Amino acid sequence: MIEISVHTGEDAHAQWADARFRAEWAALADACPWSTVFQGPAFVTTWYDVYRDRKRPLILEGRGADGSLVGLLTLAEDVESGVVPCAGAPIAEYQTWLATEECGGPFIQKALPVLRSVTKAPLVRFLSLSPGSPTGWCRSPEAGVRTDVRAHDRPLMSLDDLAALQASLKKKSNRNRLSRLRRLGEVRLLHLASAERLEPYLEEILADYDVRQGAAYGVSPFTEDPLMGPFYRRLAAQTDCLHVTALVAGDKVAAANLGFTNGKQVVLGVIAHSAELASSSPAMLLIRLSAELLSDQGYEELDLTIGGSYKWRFASHSDQVEVLDAYLSRWAHWKHLIRRTAVAVNRRVITKLGWGEEELRSRLRLVARRMKHLRRQPLSRWPSVAREWSSSTNPLAVYYRETPPEMRDNSEASVLVGALKPLSYYDEVGSATDRTEFLQNALRRLEKGATPYSIIEGGRLLYVAWSGGESCLETIPGAENLRIPEGASLVFGDYAHPDAQADEALRSTLRRRFVELASSAPGRPVLAFVDPAWQGYTDLLESMGFWEWDRIGVRTERPTTAGQGSAEHPEDPSRATPVEPP
């Protein structure tokens, strides 16, 4: 006999804060065979406290006939959407309930129907269940709720064979990668085991992660959820849940993992790496070096977690974890069945037509992304956005100067040089470029060594502009095959938010770029790529001694004389052959 009781809101806060209840909770977590760090009181109560104003705690506890705690399900209701995730989601890699071994199925089977009576949420998703979580009850006609269970292969890395871990690092390819990083200074693997050690590196780690996640999935977790950073800080300061490693080259974080300790395992968590050092595969080096460190520290396994095909390169073995959807409403379950049937039919059609499923998915994602982006624009902007989408290239005027103009360094405090975090503040309203595409372009530029110059205000990116070397040509649409003088510096990629004082921001960022170029690349030619319709920009360049050298993205007619440079292009030997990509 299991008696279920529910605690919500302030009652739930009082319950988890009670020392006696927390002691029972900790004992149950120790006794539960499938418990992980993400169900323990240290992790969950820290999350409840940090998210107090945004997530309403929802705790279901099960007690046996003797009054002992035999089951516990910690959830939270979003105060705005009403969605009910497991406590700690989406940070918690494993989401499950706690129970004694004999009560694992009976507790959850009884708790979910009770949950249905206290929330309007259509479902609860456990993404992913920790290995060993009982799911046999899902197939029972007495399950109480409709469920859907899906299995996924999970890559794991054994830490027992230290010699094999060390041998991998001695391969020529890995030695070369480490050598490239050493050009920045000493390469060190740091275990950031305290809040004090983590803090100097944390903002850089989170900025790297947000830009890359935004480019891949259109979501920058730490930017969009301002409580996520403080949550990690609280975990580092008040618990032993985290295991953080960072690969540092000189004073630059090449890669880092905000992982979690889980008994004899460490769970891969937020894994970030520097875009500008991507050619050295720093995340791969971090995982291999961290494995050696973890082995020395007595851990037996690195849990690489589901998702991300690259993880299988490091796996020594695998098992399976499951995703469980528990439907609290019949209509929600019917919608799931209809959607699943539609997906199966589409897959069969794609197979018969001989289309590539991944390519089709990519195109459908692009269409969905653009429609979502269009809905965010004012109606008056729709025609111009559609026109920009239908155009494969936009016209750019290329302005030339022999050397960077000499400018006084007024140290514009509002211009942030080389900072990644402002890029995640991009607001797509008023632009034809959606957030994912913007960050993809930014990531390519960073990987080619370009430097962003940003202005932010009120949590929005008002202006960003770029400078870089020859390799950045590949990131400018229409300029990929442009032949330019060897060693030239590029100024390009100016973006202004509709609310920005564009001309003022232009002058500030342009001044900073030219001051930096005069210091880092003195005596080298400068090419500026400009929208020719931006009269203020072209006039400013011409006042600094630039002249229009070329046009790209549009058909232009230029008289030339064989064997001589054109009026647009002075005689220059470097223009005889195209510049090879690096």
C-alpha positions as a Python dict, from the first residue, in 0.01 Angstrom:
ca = {
    (1, 'M'): (0, 0, 0),
    (2, 'I'): (149, 332, -113),
    (3, 'E'): (-10, 660, -6),
    (4, 'I'): (53, 951, -247),
    (5, 'S'): (63, 1310, -124),
    (6, 'V'): (119, 1625, -332),
    (7, 'H'): (303, 1944, -238),
    (8, 'T'): (280, 2251, -461),
    (9, 'G'): (397, 2612, -450),
    (10, 'E'): (502, 2747, -112),
    (11, 'D'): (399, 2421, 55),
    (12, 'A'): (651, 2240, -168),
    (13, 'H'): (922, 2496, -88),
    (14, 'A'): (860, 2443, 282),
    (15, 'Q'): (868, 2065, 234),
    (16, 'W'): (1206, 2050, 56),
    (17, 'A'): (1353, 2300, 302),
    (18, 'D'): (1260, 2077, 598),
    (19, 'A'): (1576, 1908, 731),
    (20, 'R'): (1394, 1587, 828),
    (21, 'F'): (1239, 1548, 483),
    (22, 'R'): (1573, 1616, 313),
    (23, 'A'): (1735, 1343, 523),
    (24, 'E'): (1464, 1099, 410),
    (25, 'W'): (1514, 1216, 52),
    (26, 'A'): (1889, 1161, 67),
    (27, 'A'): (1841, 813, 215),
    (28, 'L'): (1593, 721, -61),
    (29, 'A'): (1835, 849, -328),
    (30, 'D'): (2108, 629, -181),
    (31, 'A'): (1878, 325, -177),
    (32, 'C'): (1729, 374, -526),
    (33, 'P'): (1922, 159, -780),
    (34, 'W'): (1860, 400, -1072),
    (35, 'S'): (1914, 726, -883),
    (36, 'T'): (2154, 982, -1035),
    (37, 'V'): (2302, 1311, -919),
    (38, 'F'): (2010, 1487, -1090),
    (39, 'Q'): (1754, 1341, -846),
    (40, 'G'): (1955, 1411, -531),
    (41, 'P'): (1849, 1686, -290),
    (42, 'A'): (2163, 1895, -351),
    (43, 'F'): (2093, 1935, -725),
    (44, 'V'): (1713, 1958, -712),
    (45, 'T'): (1676, 2197, -418),
    (46, 'T'): (1940, 2430, -563),
    (47, 'W'): (1740, 2434, -887),
    (48, 'Y'): (1412, 2492, -704),
    (49, 'D'): (1564, 2784, -514),
    (50, 'V'): (1726, 2954, -816),
    (51, 'Y'): (1412, 2914, -1030),
    (52, 'R'): (1171, 3001, -748),
    (53, 'D'): (1001, 3286, -937),
    (54, 'R'): (965, 3100, -1268),
    (55, 'K'): (896, 2739, -1175),
    (56, 'R'): (630, 2633, -924),
    (57, 'P'): (754, 2319, -745),
    (58, 'L'): (534, 2012, -767),
    (59, 'I'): (644, 1726, -541),
    (60, 'L'): (471, 1388, -524),
    (61, 'E'): (581, 1164, -242),
    (62, 'G'): (480, 807, -174),
    (63, 'R'): (481, 657, 174),
    (64, 'G'): (446, 298, 279),
    (65, 'A'): (216, 157, 544),
    (66, 'D'): (479, 234, 810),
    (67, 'G'): (504, 599, 700),
    (68, 'S'): (847, 562, 542),
    (69, 'L'): (930, 746, 219),
    (70, 'V'): (926, 484, -61),
    (71, 'G'): (882, 705, -369),
    (72, 'L'): (950, 1063, -477),
    (73, 'L'): (880, 1252, -800),
    (74, 'T'): (1010, 1610, -820),
    (75, 'L'): (851, 1824, -1091),
    (76, 'A'): (793, 2194, -1157),
    (77, 'E'): (516, 2385, -1331),
    (78, 'D'): (623, 2677, -1550),
    (79, 'V'): (435, 2981, -1418),
    (80, 'E'): (381, 3122, -1770),
    (81, 'S'): (320, 2821, -1995),
    (82, 'G'): (188, 2567, -1747),
    (83, 'V'): (426, 2303, -1888),
    (84, 'V'): (538, 2050, -1626),
    (85, 'P'): (896, 1923, -1669),
    (86, 'C'): (1104, 1726, -1424),
    (87, 'A'): (1290, 1942, -1174),
    (88, 'G'): (1624, 2043, -1324),
    (89, 'A'): (1516, 2017, -1688),
    (90, 'P'): (1668, 2077, -1935),
    (91, 'I'): (1999, 2082, -1745),
    (92, 'A'): (1938, 1744, -1582),
    (93, 'E'): (2066, 1483, -1827),
    (94, 'Y'): (1863, 1209, -1656),
    (95, 'Q'): (1506, 1263, -1538),
    (96, 'T'): (1331, 998, -1335),
    (97, 'W'): (1162, 927, -1003),
    (98, 'L'): (1314, 783, -688),
    (99, 'A'): (1177, 471, -521),
    (100, 'T'): (1282, 166, -330),
    (101, 'E'): (1355, -124, -562),
    (102, 'E'): (1027, -302, -495),
    (103, 'C'): (819, 18, -529),
    (104, 'G'): (970, 155, -852),
    (105, 'G'): (681, 61, -1079),
    (106, 'P'): (393, 73, -828),
    (107, 'F'): (487, 423, -707),
    (108, 'I'): (499, 596, -1046),
    (109, 'Q'): (195, 400, -1165),
    (110, 'K'): (-2, 546, -876),
    (111, 'A'): (158, 893, -878),
    (112, 'L'): (87, 989, -1241),
    (113, 'P'): (-296, 964, -1218),
    (114, 'V'): (-277, 1179, -903),
    (115, 'L'): (-65, 1430, -1095),
    (116, 'R'): (-336, 1452, -1360),
    (117, 'S'): (-576, 1582, -1095),
    (118, 'V'): (-353, 1876, -993),
    (119, 'T'): (-226, 2007, -1328),
    (120, 'K'): (-363, 2086, -1674),
    (121, 'A'): (-35, 1992, -1841),
    (122, 'P'): (-98, 1741, -2124),
    (123, 'L'): (212, 1529, -2059),
    (124, 'V'): (525, 1478, -1853),
    (125, 'R'): (839, 1391, -2044),
    (126, 'F'): (1129, 1207, -1882),
    (127, 'L'): (1425, 1293, -2109),
    (128, 'S'): (1609, 1066, -2054),
    (129, 'L'): (1527, 804, -1795),
    (130, 'S'): (1831, 694, -1602),
    (131, 'P'): (1937, 336, -1683),
    (132, 'G'): (1747, 90, -1470),
    (133, 'S'): (1437, 306, -1430),
    (134, 'P'): (1145, 59, -1437),
    (135, 'T'): (921, 84, -1744),
    (136, 'G'): (754, -258, -1744),
    (137, 'W'): (444, -98, -1589),
    (138, 'C'): (396, 107, -1909),
    (139, 'R'): (279, -206, -2091),
    (140, 'S'): (29, -296, -1822),
    (141, 'P'): (-344, -233, -1888),
    (142, 'E'): (-348, -89, -1536),
    (143, 'A'): (-77, 169, -1611),
    (144, 'G'): (-313, 452, -1522),
    (145, 'V'): (-193, 684, -1801),
    (146, 'R'): (-104, 641, -2168),
    (147, 'T'): (269, 624, -2232),
    (148, 'D'): (524, 614, -2510),
    (149, 'V'): (872, 472, -2451),
    (150, 'R'): (1161, 508, -2698),
    (151, 'A'): (1508, 360, -2661),
    (152, 'H'): (1832, 535, -2762),
    (153, 'D'): (2186, 403, -2775),
    (154, 'R'): (2417, 573, -2524),
    (155, 'P'): (2795, 591, -2584),
    (156, 'L'): (3020, 527, -2284),
    (157, 'M'): (3396, 557, -2242),
    (158, 'S'): (3572, 318, -2006),
    (159, 'L'): (3849, 476, -1798),
    (160, 'D'): (4005, 148, -1687),
    (161, 'D'): (4274, 122, -1956),
    (162, 'L'): (4503, 418, -1886),
    (163, 'A'): (4763, 299, -2139),
    (164, 'A'): (4507, 309, -2421),
    (165, 'L'): (4400, 661, -2324),
    (166, 'Q'): (4761, 780, -2328),
    (167, 'A'): (4834, 606, -2660),
    (168, 'S'): (4555, 799, -2830),
    (169, 'L'): (4711, 1129, -2727),
    (170, 'K'): (5045, 1022, -2875),
    (171, 'K'): (4903, 987, -3226),
    (172, 'K'): (5058, 1227, -3475),
    (173, 'S'): (4729, 1406, -3546),
    (174, 'N'): (4674, 1481, -3178),
    (175, 'R'): (5036, 1590, -3129),
    (176, 'N'): (4995, 1833, -3420),
    (177, 'R'): (4676, 1974, -3270),
    (178, 'L'): (4846, 2031, -2937),
    (179, 'S'): (5141, 2195, -3113),
    (180, 'R'): (4909, 2446, -3281),
    (181, 'L'): (4755, 2533, -2947),
    (182, 'R'): (5100, 2584, -2793),
    (183, 'R'): (5154, 2877, -3028),
    (184, 'L'): (4923, 3068, -2793),
    (185, 'G'): (5127, 2973, -2487),
    (186, 'E'): (5139, 2692, -2235),
    (187, 'V'): (4863, 2432, -2281),
    (188, 'R'): (4709, 2317, -1952),
    (189, 'L'): (4421, 2093, -1851),
    (190, 'L'): (4258, 2251, -1546),
    (191, 'H'): (4021, 2086, -1301),
    (192, 'L'): (3812, 2380, -1181),
    (193, 'A'): (3702, 2219, -858),
    (194, 'S'): (3564, 2525, -679),
    (195, 'A'): (3354, 2831, -753),
    (196, 'E'): (3662, 3049, -706),
    (197, 'R'): (3858, 2856, -967),
    (198, 'L'): (3567, 2838, -1210),
    (199, 'E'): (3460, 3203, -1202),
    (200, 'P'): (3747, 3357, -1407),
    (201, 'Y'): (3666, 3124, -1697),
    (202, 'L'): (3289, 3080, -1676),
    (203, 'E'): (3169, 3374, -1888),
    (204, 'E'): (3404, 3280, -2172),
    (205, 'I'): (3285, 2918, -2159),
    (206, 'L'): (2918, 3016, -2164),
    (207, 'A'): (2966, 3263, -2451),
    (208, 'D'): (3142, 2999, -2664),
    (209, 'Y'): (2863, 2752, -2589),
    (210, 'D'): (2578, 2992, -2666),
    (211, 'V'): (2714, 3102, -3003),
    (212, 'R'): (2769, 2744, -3116),
    (213, 'Q'): (2430, 2622, -2990),
    (214, 'G'): (2261, 2918, -3152),
    (215, 'A'): (2426, 2840, -3484),
    (216, 'A'): (2335, 2471, -3464),
    (217, 'Y'): (1986, 2483, -3313),
    (218, 'G'): (1876, 2847, -3299),
    (219, 'V'): (1884, 2843, -2918),
    (220, 'S'): (2142, 3010, -2691),
    (221, 'P'): (2055, 2856, -2353),
    (222, 'F'): (2247, 3084, -2117),
    (223, 'T'): (2144, 3401, -2301),
    (224, 'E'): (1777, 3307, -2324),
    (225, 'D'): (1762, 3173, -1968),
    (226, 'P'): (1938, 3430, -1746),
    (227, 'L'): (1900, 3201, -1442),
    (228, 'M'): (2103, 2917, -1590),
    (229, 'G'): (2440, 3082, -1526),
    (230, 'P'): (2356, 3161, -1161),
    (231, 'F'): (2238, 2801, -1118),
    (232, 'Y'): (2577, 2666, -1226),
    (233, 'R'): (2748, 2917, -998),
    (234, 'R'): (2536, 2801, -704),
    (235, 'L'): (2613, 2437, -780),
    (236, 'A'): (2985, 2516, -787),
    (237, 'A'): (2971, 2713, -463),
    (238, 'Q'): (2736, 2499, -253),
    (239, 'T'): (2745, 2139, -382),
    (240, 'D'): (2984, 1876, -513),
    (241, 'C'): (2761, 1798, -813),
    (242, 'L'): (2987, 1954, -1078),
    (243, 'H'): (3306, 1825, -1236),
    (244, 'V'): (3449, 2103, -1455),
    (245, 'T'): (3755, 2072, -1676),
    (246, 'A'): (3901, 2335, -1908),
    (247, 'L'): (4172, 2309, -2172),
    (248, 'V'): (4355, 2643, -2164),
    (249, 'A'): (4609, 2762, -2421),
    (250, 'G'): (4796, 3067, -2294),
    (251, 'D'): (4516, 3276, -2143),
    (252, 'K'): (4250, 3144, -2385),
    (253, 'V'): (3993, 2875, -2301),
    (254, 'A'): (4022, 2633, -2592),
    (255, 'A'): (3750, 2398, -2464),
    (256, 'A'): (3565, 2316, -2143),
    (257, 'N'): (3317, 2067, -2001),
    (258, 'L'): (3073, 2158, -1725),
    (259, 'G'): (3014, 1794, -1632),
    (260, 'F'): (2849, 1622, -1337),
    (261, 'T'): (2977, 1365, -1091),
    (262, 'N'): (2754, 1059, -1075),
    (263, 'G'): (2907, 801, -845),
    (264, 'K'): (3197, 641, -1031),
    (265, 'Q'): (3092, 820, -1350),
    (266, 'V'): (3132, 1172, -1481),
    (267, 'V'): (2848, 1282, -1710),
    (268, 'L'): (2938, 1499, -2008),
    (269, 'G'): (2752, 1827, -1968),
    (270, 'V'): (2791, 2168, -2129),
    (271, 'I'): (3083, 2113, -2366),
    (272, 'A'): (3208, 2432, -2528),
    (273, 'H'): (3504, 2521, -2744),
    (274, 'S'): (3654, 2831, -2897),
    (275, 'A'): (3541, 2894, -3254),
    (276, 'E'): (3868, 3059, -3351),
    (277, 'L'): (4061, 2747, -3240),
    (278, 'A'): (3825, 2500, -3410),
    (279, 'S'): (4094, 2382, -3655),
    (280, 'S'): (4282, 2229, -3359),
    (281, 'S'): (3976, 2023, -3251),
    (282, 'P'): (4004, 2143, -2891),
    (283, 'A'): (3687, 1967, -2773),
    (284, 'M'): (3824, 1633, -2891),
    (285, 'L'): (4154, 1699, -2713),
    (286, 'L'): (3965, 1801, -2400),
    (287, 'I'): (3769, 1475, -2388),
    (288, 'R'): (4082, 1262, -2431),
    (289, 'L'): (4287, 1461, -2179),
    (290, 'S'): (3997, 1468, -1932),
    (291, 'A'): (3960, 1090, -1959),
    (292, 'E'): (4320, 1050, -1843),
    (293, 'L'): (4259, 1290, -1553),
    (294, 'L'): (3936, 1115, -1451),
    (295, 'S'): (4110, 779, -1452),
    (296, 'D'): (4376, 918, -1219),
    (297, 'Q'): (4100, 1051, -992),
    (298, 'G'): (3944, 706, -958),
    (299, 'Y'): (3644, 740, -1188),
    (300, 'E'): (3556, 432, -1394),
    (301, 'E'): (3349, 570, -1680),
    (302, 'L'): (3279, 885, -1881),
    (303, 'D'): (2912, 902, -1978),
    (304, 'L'): (2913, 1065, -2323),
    (305, 'T'): (2529, 1092, -2321),
    (306, 'I'): (2290, 1052, -2614),
    (307, 'G'): (2289, 1298, -2904),
    (308, 'G'): (2585, 1402, -3119),
    (309, 'S'): (2741, 1154, -3361),
    (310, 'Y'): (3093, 1279, -3277),
    (311, 'K'): (3068, 1118, -2933),
    (312, 'W'): (3090, 768, -3078),
    (313, 'R'): (3454, 834, -3172),
    (314, 'F'): (3540, 815, -2803),
    (315, 'A'): (3307, 532, -2700),
    (316, 'S'): (3453, 202, -2581),
    (317, 'H'): (3109, 46, -2527),
    (318, 'S'): (2743, 143, -2511),
    (319, 'D'): (2409, 66, -2355),
    (320, 'Q'): (2057, 202, -2394),
    (321, 'V'): (1855, 469, -2220),
    (322, 'E'): (1487, 540, -2269),
    (323, 'V'): (1272, 848, -2319),
    (324, 'L'): (931, 822, -2153),
    (325, 'D'): (631, 1038, -2239),
    (326, 'A'): (345, 1003, -1991),
    (327, 'Y'): (26, 1152, -2138),
    (328, 'L'): (-206, 1309, -1882),
    (329, 'S'): (-470, 1392, -2144),
    (330, 'R'): (-632, 1160, -2396),
    (331, 'W'): (-628, 1431, -2665),
    (332, 'A'): (-252, 1484, -2622),
    (333, 'H'): (-199, 1111, -2675),
    (334, 'W'): (-417, 1112, -2988),
    (335, 'K'): (-216, 1404, -3131),
    (336, 'H'): (101, 1206, -3068),
    (337, 'L'): (-38, 902, -3252),
    (338, 'I'): (-147, 1116, -3550),
    (339, 'R'): (194, 1282, -3567),
    (340, 'R'): (376, 949, -3545),
    (341, 'T'): (162, 805, -3826),
    (342, 'A'): (229, 1109, -4045),
    (343, 'V'): (604, 1076, -3989),
    (344, 'A'): (595, 707, -4084),
    (345, 'V'): (398, 782, -4404),
    (346, 'N'): (636, 1063, -4500),
    (347, 'R'): (934, 835, -4447),
    (348, 'R'): (788, 573, -4681),
    (349, 'V'): (713, 837, -4948),
    (350, 'I'): (1065, 977, -4923),
    (351, 'T'): (1211, 628, -4960),
    (352, 'K'): (1002, 554, -5270),
    (353, 'L'): (1095, 883, -5434),
    (354, 'G'): (1463, 822, -5365),
    (355, 'W'): (1506, 1147, -5174),
    (356, 'G'): (1764, 1182, -4902),
    (357, 'E'): (1582, 1200, -4570),
    (358, 'E'): (1844, 1423, -4408),
    (359, 'E'): (1841, 1667, -4700),
    (360, 'L'): (1462, 1686, -4691),
    (361, 'R'): (1466, 1739, -4315),
    (362, 'S'): (1717, 2017, -4359),
    (363, 'R'): (1499, 2191, -4619),
    (364, 'L'): (1186, 2152, -4408),
    (365, 'R'): (1369, 2293, -4106),
    (366, 'L'): (1476, 2592, -4316),
    (367, 'V'): (1118, 2652, -4433),
    (368, 'A'): (985, 2621, -4076),
    (369, 'R'): (1258, 2852, -3946),
    (370, 'R'): (1184, 3115, -4209),
    (371, 'M'): (810, 3104, -4151),
    (372, 'K'): (867, 3144, -3778),
    (373, 'H'): (1103, 3432, -3853),
    (374, 'L'): (852, 3597, -4086),
    (375, 'R'): (577, 3584, -3822),
    (376, 'R'): (801, 3789, -3592),
    (377, 'Q'): (835, 4071, -3845),
    (378, 'P'): (600, 4367, -3882),
    (379, 'L'): (359, 4307, -4170),
    (380, 'S'): (509, 4602, -4357),
    (381, 'R'): (845, 4420, -4365),
    (382, 'W'): (719, 4100, -4529),
    (383, 'P'): (767, 4204, -4895),
    (384, 'S'): (1124, 4327, -4842),
    (385, 'V'): (1216, 4017, -4639),
    (386, 'A'): (1076, 3792, -4913),
    (387, 'R'): (1273, 3984, -5178),
    (388, 'E'): (1596, 3941, -4983),
    (389, 'W'): (1531, 3567, -4945),
    (390, 'S'): (1470, 3528, -5318),
    (391, 'S'): (1799, 3699, -5405),
    (392, 'S'): (2103, 3470, -5405),
    (393, 'T'): (2346, 3758, -5355),
    (394, 'N'): (2329, 4116, -5242),
    (395, 'P'): (2531, 4389, -5410),
    (396, 'L'): (2843, 4498, -5225),
    (397, 'A'): (3080, 4777, -5312),
    (398, 'V'): (3445, 4703, -5234),
    (399, 'Y'): (3647, 5006, -5125),
    (400, 'Y'): (4028, 5009, -5124),
    (401, 'R'): (4302, 5196, -4941),
    (402, 'E'): (4678, 5135, -4951),
    (403, 'T'): (4712, 5136, -4571),
    (404, 'P'): (4480, 5173, -4271),
    (405, 'P'): (4387, 5538, -4217),
    (406, 'E'): (4561, 5701, -3925),
    (407, 'M'): (4305, 5768, -3654),
    (408, 'R'): (4323, 5883, -3296),
    (409, 'D'): (4224, 5614, -3046),
    (410, 'N'): (3937, 5766, -2853),
    (411, 'S'): (3871, 5425, -2690),
    (412, 'E'): (3500, 5408, -2757),
    (413, 'A'): (3380, 5238, -2438),
    (414, 'S'): (3052, 5132, -2596),
    (415, 'V'): (3228, 4918, -2860),
    (416, 'L'): (3304, 4565, -2738),
    (417, 'V'): (3600, 4417, -2925),
    (418, 'G'): (3623, 4040, -2975),
    (419, 'A'): (3338, 3962, -2733),
    (420, 'L'): (3117, 3665, -2823),
    (421, 'K'): (2829, 3713, -2580),
    (422, 'P'): (2683, 4017, -2763),
    (423, 'L'): (2631, 3799, -3072),
    (424, 'S'): (2376, 3593, -2879),
    (425, 'Y'): (2173, 3911, -2822),
    (426, 'Y'): (2088, 3936, -3192),
    (427, 'D'): (1726, 4043, -3240),
    (428, 'E'): (1592, 3921, -3573),
    (429, 'V'): (1295, 4159, -3584),
    (430, 'G'): (1335, 4391, -3881),
    (431, 'S'): (1596, 4173, -4054),
    (432, 'A'): (1570, 3915, -4330),
    (433, 'T'): (1831, 3704, -4151),
    (434, 'D'): (1694, 3479, -3878),
    (435, 'R'): (1885, 3413, -3558),
    (436, 'T'): (2018, 3073, -3659),
    (437, 'E'): (2154, 3200, -3990),
    (438, 'F'): (2306, 3506, -3824),
    (439, 'L'): (2494, 3295, -3570),
    (440, 'Q'): (2601, 3044, -3836),
    (441, 'N'): (2758, 3331, -4030),
    (442, 'A'): (2919, 3464, -3712),
    (443, 'L'): (3060, 3121, -3629),
    (444, 'R'): (3215, 3084, -3975),
    (445, 'R'): (3376, 3426, -3939),
    (446, 'L'): (3513, 3345, -3595),
    (447, 'E'): (3657, 3017, -3724),
    (448, 'K'): (3835, 3215, -3998),
    (449, 'G'): (3992, 3444, -3739),
    (450, 'A'): (3763, 3747, -3778),
    (451, 'T'): (3706, 3987, -3488),
    (452, 'P'): (3359, 4123, -3402),
    (453, 'Y'): (3305, 4482, -3287),
    (454, 'S'): (2972, 4505, -3107),
    (455, 'I'): (2743, 4757, -2942),
    (456, 'I'): (2466, 4632, -2712),
    (457, 'E'): (2194, 4812, -2520),
    (458, 'G'): (1907, 4682, -2312),
    (459, 'G'): (1993, 4319, -2384),
    (460, 'R'): (1988, 4370, -2763),
    (461, 'L'): (2263, 4369, -3020),
    (462, 'L'): (2234, 4713, -3179),
    (463, 'Y'): (2536, 4694, -3407),
    (464, 'V'): (2808, 4451, -3504),
    (465, 'A'): (3087, 4481, -3760),
    (466, 'W'): (3386, 4264, -3845),
    (467, 'S'): (3748, 4281, -3947),
    (468, 'G'): (3985, 4002, -4046),
    (469, 'G'): (4239, 3869, -4291),
    (470, 'E'): (4224, 3716, -4639),
    (471, 'S'): (4069, 3390, -4523),
    (472, 'C'): (3755, 3582, -4424),
    (473, 'L'): (3669, 3627, -4794),
    (474, 'E'): (3505, 3285, -4776),
    (475, 'T'): (3250, 3422, -4531),
    (476, 'I'): (3137, 3713, -4754),
    (477, 'P'): (2869, 3601, -5005),
    (478, 'G'): (2985, 3672, -5358),
    (479, 'A'): (3346, 3742, -5257),
    (480, 'E'): (3466, 3382, -5232),
    (481, 'N'): (3665, 3397, -5558),
    (482, 'L'): (3763, 3761, -5544),
    (483, 'R'): (4134, 3815, -5603),
    (484, 'I'): (4280, 4065, -5360),
    (485, 'P'): (4629, 4195, -5276),
    (486, 'E'): (4828, 3956, -5061),
    (487, 'G'): (4812, 4033, -4691),
    (488, 'A'): (4515, 4267, -4724),
    (489, 'S'): (4293, 4334, -4423),
    (490, 'L'): (3916, 4319, -4460),
    (491, 'V'): (3645, 4533, -4302),
    (492, 'F'): (3299, 4384, -4357),
    (493, 'G'): (2974, 4247, -4222),
    (494, 'D'): (2816, 4561, -4073),
    (495, 'Y'): (2474, 4493, -3921),
    (496, 'A'): (2254, 4760, -3762),
    (497, 'H'): (1937, 4693, -3562),
    (498, 'P'): (1641, 4907, -3677),
    (499, 'D'): (1651, 5093, -3343),
    (500, 'A'): (2024, 5168, -3364),
    (501, 'Q'): (2171, 5508, -3443),
    (502, 'A'): (2336, 5344, -3741),
    (503, 'D'): (2563, 5625, -3861),
    (504, 'E'): (2691, 5696, -3510),
    (505, 'A'): (2752, 5324, -3445),
    (506, 'L'): (2924, 5294, -3781),
    (507, 'R'): (3168, 5574, -3698),
    (508, 'S'): (3246, 5423, -3357),
    (509, 'T'): (3306, 5069, -3482),
    (510, 'L'): (3493, 5184, -3793),
    (511, 'R'): (3727, 5396, -3583),
    (512, 'R'): (3800, 5102, -3352),
    (513, 'R'): (3863, 4869, -3644),
    (514, 'F'): (4104, 5106, -3816),
    (515, 'V'): (4291, 5179, -3491),
    (516, 'E'): (4331, 4803, -3436),
    (517, 'L'): (4443, 4744, -3796),
    (518, 'A'): (4695, 5029, -3780),
    (519, 'S'): (4847, 4850, -3482),
    (520, 'S'): (4822, 4486, -3597),
    (521, 'A'): (4863, 4524, -3976),
    (522, 'P'): (5038, 4856, -4046),
    (523, 'G'): (5137, 4920, -4405),
    (524, 'R'): (4897, 4660, -4543),
    (525, 'P'): (4611, 4741, -4781),
    (526, 'V'): (4256, 4755, -4649),
    (527, 'L'): (3939, 4647, -4832),
    (528, 'A'): (3599, 4755, -4701),
    (529, 'F'): (3287, 4566, -4815),
    (530, 'V'): (2987, 4800, -4806),
    (531, 'D'): (2623, 4810, -4909),
    (532, 'P'): (2642, 5071, -5188),
    (533, 'A'): (2298, 5202, -5089),
    (534, 'W'): (2435, 5312, -4751),
    (535, 'Q'): (2539, 5659, -4861),
    (536, 'G'): (2667, 5760, -4518),
    (537, 'Y'): (2907, 5464, -4516),
    (538, 'T'): (3046, 5521, -4866),
    (539, 'D'): (3085, 5895, -4804),
    (540, 'L'): (3272, 5828, -4479),
    (541, 'L'): (3511, 5587, -4649),
    (542, 'E'): (3580, 5828, -4933),
    (543, 'S'): (3653, 6104, -4682),
    (544, 'M'): (3919, 5874, -4533),
    (545, 'G'): (4091, 5822, -4868),
    (546, 'F'): (3919, 5500, -4982),
    (547, 'W'): (3801, 5460, -5339),
    (548, 'E'): (3565, 5211, -5500),
    (549, 'W'): (3771, 4919, -5626),
    (550, 'D'): (3509, 4663, -5728),
    (551, 'R'): (3147, 4553, -5710),
    (552, 'I'): (3035, 4201, -5628),
    (553, 'G'): (2698, 4033, -5628),
    (554, 'V'): (2582, 4241, -5928),
    (555, 'R'): (2679, 4244, -6295),
    (556, 'T'): (2908, 4540, -6370),
    (557, 'E'): (3066, 4661, -6693),
    (558, 'R'): (3422, 4788, -6656),
    (559, 'P'): (3644, 4888, -6952),
    (560, 'T'): (3987, 4729, -6925),
    (561, 'T'): (4304, 4731, -7131),
    (562, 'A'): (4485, 4404, -7191),
    (563, 'G'): (4801, 4373, -6985),
    (564, 'Q'): (4714, 4670, -6764),
    (565, 'G'): (4524, 4714, -6443),
    (566, 'S'): (4176, 4856, -6480),
    (567, 'A'): (4074, 5186, -6332),
    (568, 'E'): (3918, 4986, -6049),
    (569, 'H'): (4222, 4762, -5999),
    (570, 'P'): (4576, 4903, -5994),
    (571, 'E'): (4847, 4683, -6142),
    (572, 'D'): (4919, 4418, -5880),
    (573, 'P'): (5100, 4082, -5929),
    (574, 'S'): (4895, 3916, -5658),
    (575, 'R'): (4584, 3947, -5875),
    (576, 'A'): (4728, 3724, -6150),
    (577, 'T'): (4588, 3409, -5987),
    (578, 'P'): (4301, 3351, -5747),
    (579, 'V'): (4384, 3335, -5378),
    (580, 'E'): (4374, 2973, -5261),
    (581, 'P'): (4159, 2904, -4955),
    (582, 'P'): (4362, 2831, -4642),
}
